[in-house]
Amino acid sequence: MLTNEALYQKTPQQLTTLLYEALLERLTEAEEAAEAKNYAAASKNIQKAVDILTRLGSGLNYEAGIVADQLEQVYNYAADELVRAVYSGNYEVIGAVRELLQPVAQAWNKAASTSAARTTAGQRTQTQAYDKLSMYE
């Protein structure tokens, strides 16, 4: 478990990655609980998943274009389906929602790692340029 201090040191991209990981974990736990007929635990994990979806939705940057609008629709649909699952008792929906969100999480992880690699390489280049300029002969 991350401490508050460790969380404050994370970038927004890293925090989003953590949210996706937690979301998929909660959905897996909800699915397992439902299969074991532990509906209270399934409902609790579904509520946590809906809370995470809400946080992901509130962090969207709508200036980024249509992707943000589409993600909002995906998050809202997933949250609605999960709430319906609790009220209807149809917990099979959890797997479908997880399968819907898994590629989104994977795409985010790939984009975030690519961005981090570019940033690291850029920082290295800047550092090398600084080192060359600051060397004394």
CSV table of C-alpha atoms in Angstrom, one decimal:
chain,number,residue,atom,x,y,z
A,1,MET,CA,0.0,0.0,0.0
A,2,LEU,CA,1.3,3.4,-0.9
A,3,THR,CA,1.7,6.1,1.7
A,4,ASN,CA,0.4,9.6,1.2
A,5,GLU,CA,3.9,10.8,0.8
A,6,ALA,CA,4.6,8.3,-2.0
A,7,LEU,CA,1.4,9.3,-3.7
A,8,TYR,CA,2.3,13.0,-3.7
A,9,GLN,CA,5.5,12.1,-5.5
A,10,LYS,CA,3.7,10.4,-8.4
A,11,THR,CA,3.0,12.1,-11.7
A,12,PRO,CA,-0.6,12.4,-12.9
A,13,GLN,CA,0.1,9.7,-15.4
A,14,GLN,CA,1.4,7.3,-12.7
A,15,LEU,CA,-1.6,8.0,-10.6
A,16,THR,CA,-3.9,7.2,-13.5
A,17,THR,CA,-2.0,4.0,-14.0
A,18,LEU,CA,-2.5,3.1,-10.3
A,19,LEU,CA,-6.2,3.8,-10.7
A,20,TYR,CA,-6.5,1.5,-13.6
A,21,GLU,CA,-4.7,-1.2,-11.7
A,22,ALA,CA,-6.9,-0.8,-8.7
A,23,LEU,CA,-10.0,-0.8,-10.9
A,24,LEU,CA,-9.2,-4.1,-12.6
A,25,GLU,CA,-8.3,-5.6,-9.2
A,26,ARG,CA,-11.6,-4.5,-7.7
A,27,LEU,CA,-13.5,-6.0,-10.7
A,28,THR,CA,-11.6,-9.3,-10.5
A,29,GLU,CA,-12.3,-9.5,-6.7
A,30,ALA,CA,-16.0,-8.6,-7.3
A,31,GLU,CA,-16.2,-11.4,-9.9
A,32,GLU,CA,-14.6,-13.9,-7.6
A,33,ALA,CA,-16.8,-12.9,-4.7
A,34,ALA,CA,-20.0,-13.2,-6.9
A,35,GLU,CA,-18.9,-16.7,-8.1
A,36,ALA,CA,-18.4,-17.7,-4.4
A,37,LYS,CA,-21.9,-16.3,-3.8
A,38,ASN,CA,-20.5,-13.7,-1.4
A,39,TYR,CA,-22.7,-10.9,-2.7
A,40,ALA,CA,-21.9,-8.5,0.0
A,41,ALA,CA,-18.2,-8.6,-0.9
A,42,ALA,CA,-19.0,-8.4,-4.6
A,43,SER,CA,-21.2,-5.3,-4.0
A,44,LYS,CA,-18.5,-3.7,-1.9
A,45,ASN,CA,-15.9,-4.2,-4.7
A,46,ILE,CA,-18.3,-3.0,-7.3
A,47,GLN,CA,-18.8,0.2,-5.3
A,48,LYS,CA,-15.1,0.7,-5.1
A,49,ALA,CA,-14.8,0.1,-8.9
A,50,VAL,CA,-17.6,2.7,-9.5
A,51,ASP,CA,-15.7,5.2,-7.2
A,52,ILE,CA,-12.5,4.6,-9.3
A,53,LEU,CA,-14.4,5.1,-12.5
A,54,THR,CA,-15.8,8.4,-11.1
A,55,ARG,CA,-12.2,9.5,-10.2
A,56,LEU,CA,-11.0,8.6,-13.7
A,57,GLY,CA,-13.8,10.5,-15.3
A,58,SER,CA,-13.2,13.6,-13.2
A,59,GLY,CA,-9.5,13.6,-14.2
A,60,LEU,CA,-10.2,13.8,-18.0
A,61,ASN,CA,-8.7,16.6,-19.9
A,62,TYR,CA,-11.5,17.7,-22.4
A,63,GLU,CA,-9.1,20.0,-24.2
A,64,ALA,CA,-7.4,16.8,-25.4
A,65,GLY,CA,-10.2,16.3,-27.9
A,66,ILE,CA,-12.7,13.6,-28.7
A,67,VAL,CA,-10.8,10.9,-26.8
A,68,ALA,CA,-11.8,12.4,-23.5
A,69,ASP,CA,-15.4,12.5,-24.5
A,70,GLN,CA,-15.2,8.9,-25.6
A,71,LEU,CA,-13.5,7.8,-22.4
A,72,GLU,CA,-16.2,9.6,-20.4
A,73,GLN,CA,-18.9,7.6,-22.2
A,74,VAL,CA,-17.0,4.4,-21.5
A,75,TYR,CA,-16.6,5.2,-17.8
A,76,ASN,CA,-20.2,6.2,-17.5
A,77,TYR,CA,-21.4,3.0,-19.3
A,78,ALA,CA,-19.2,0.8,-17.2
A,79,ALA,CA,-20.4,2.4,-13.9
A,80,ASP,CA,-24.0,2.1,-15.0
A,81,GLU,CA,-23.6,-1.5,-15.9
A,82,LEU,CA,-21.9,-2.3,-12.5
A,83,VAL,CA,-24.7,-0.6,-10.5
A,84,ARG,CA,-27.3,-2.5,-12.5
A,85,ALA,CA,-25.5,-5.7,-11.7
A,86,VAL,CA,-25.8,-5.1,-8.0
A,87,TYR,CA,-29.5,-4.2,-8.3
A,88,SER,CA,-30.4,-7.0,-10.7
A,89,GLY,CA,-28.2,-9.7,-9.2
A,90,ASN,CA,-26.7,-10.3,-12.6
A,91,TYR,CA,-23.1,-10.4,-11.7
A,92,GLU,CA,-22.0,-11.9,-15.0
A,93,VAL,CA,-21.9,-8.3,-16.2
A,94,ILE,CA,-18.7,-7.7,-14.1
A,95,GLY,CA,-16.6,-9.8,-16.5
A,96,ALA,CA,-18.0,-8.0,-19.5
A,97,VAL,CA,-17.1,-4.6,-17.9
A,98,ARG,CA,-13.6,-5.9,-17.0
A,99,GLU,CA,-13.1,-7.0,-20.6
A,100,LEU,CA,-14.2,-3.6,-21.8
A,101,LEU,CA,-11.9,-1.7,-19.6
A,102,GLN,CA,-8.8,-4.0,-19.8
A,103,PRO,CA,-7.7,-2.8,-23.3
A,104,VAL,CA,-8.2,0.8,-22.1
A,105,ALA,CA,-5.9,0.2,-19.2
A,106,GLN,CA,-3.4,-1.5,-21.3
A,107,ALA,CA,-3.4,1.3,-23.9
A,108,TRP,CA,-2.9,3.8,-21.0
A,109,ASN,CA,0.0,1.8,-19.6
A,110,LYS,CA,1.6,1.7,-23.0
A,111,ALA,CA,1.1,5.4,-23.6
A,112,ALA,CA,2.4,6.3,-20.1
A,113,SER,CA,5.5,4.1,-20.4
A,114,THR,CA,6.3,5.5,-23.9
A,115,SER,CA,5.8,9.1,-22.6
A,116,ALA,CA,8.0,8.3,-19.6
A,117,ALA,CA,10.7,6.9,-21.8
A,118,ARG,CA,10.7,9.9,-24.0
A,119,THR,CA,10.8,12.2,-21.0
A,120,THR,CA,13.8,10.3,-19.5
A,121,ALA,CA,15.6,10.4,-22.8
A,122,GLY,CA,14.9,14.1,-23.1
A,123,GLN,CA,16.1,14.8,-19.6
A,124,ARG,CA,19.3,12.8,-20.3
A,125,THR,CA,19.9,14.8,-23.5
A,126,GLN,CA,19.4,18.0,-21.6
A,127,THR,CA,21.8,16.9,-18.8
A,128,GLN,CA,24.4,15.9,-21.3
A,129,ALA,CA,24.1,19.2,-23.1
A,130,TYR,CA,24.4,21.0,-19.7
A,131,ASP,CA,27.5,18.9,-18.8
A,132,LYS,CA,29.2,19.8,-22.1
A,133,LEU,CA,28.5,23.5,-21.6
A,134,SER,CA,29.6,23.6,-18.0
A,135,MET,CA,32.9,21.7,-18.4
A,136,TYR,CA,36.0,23.7,-17.6
A,137,GLU,CA,39.0,23.2,-19.7
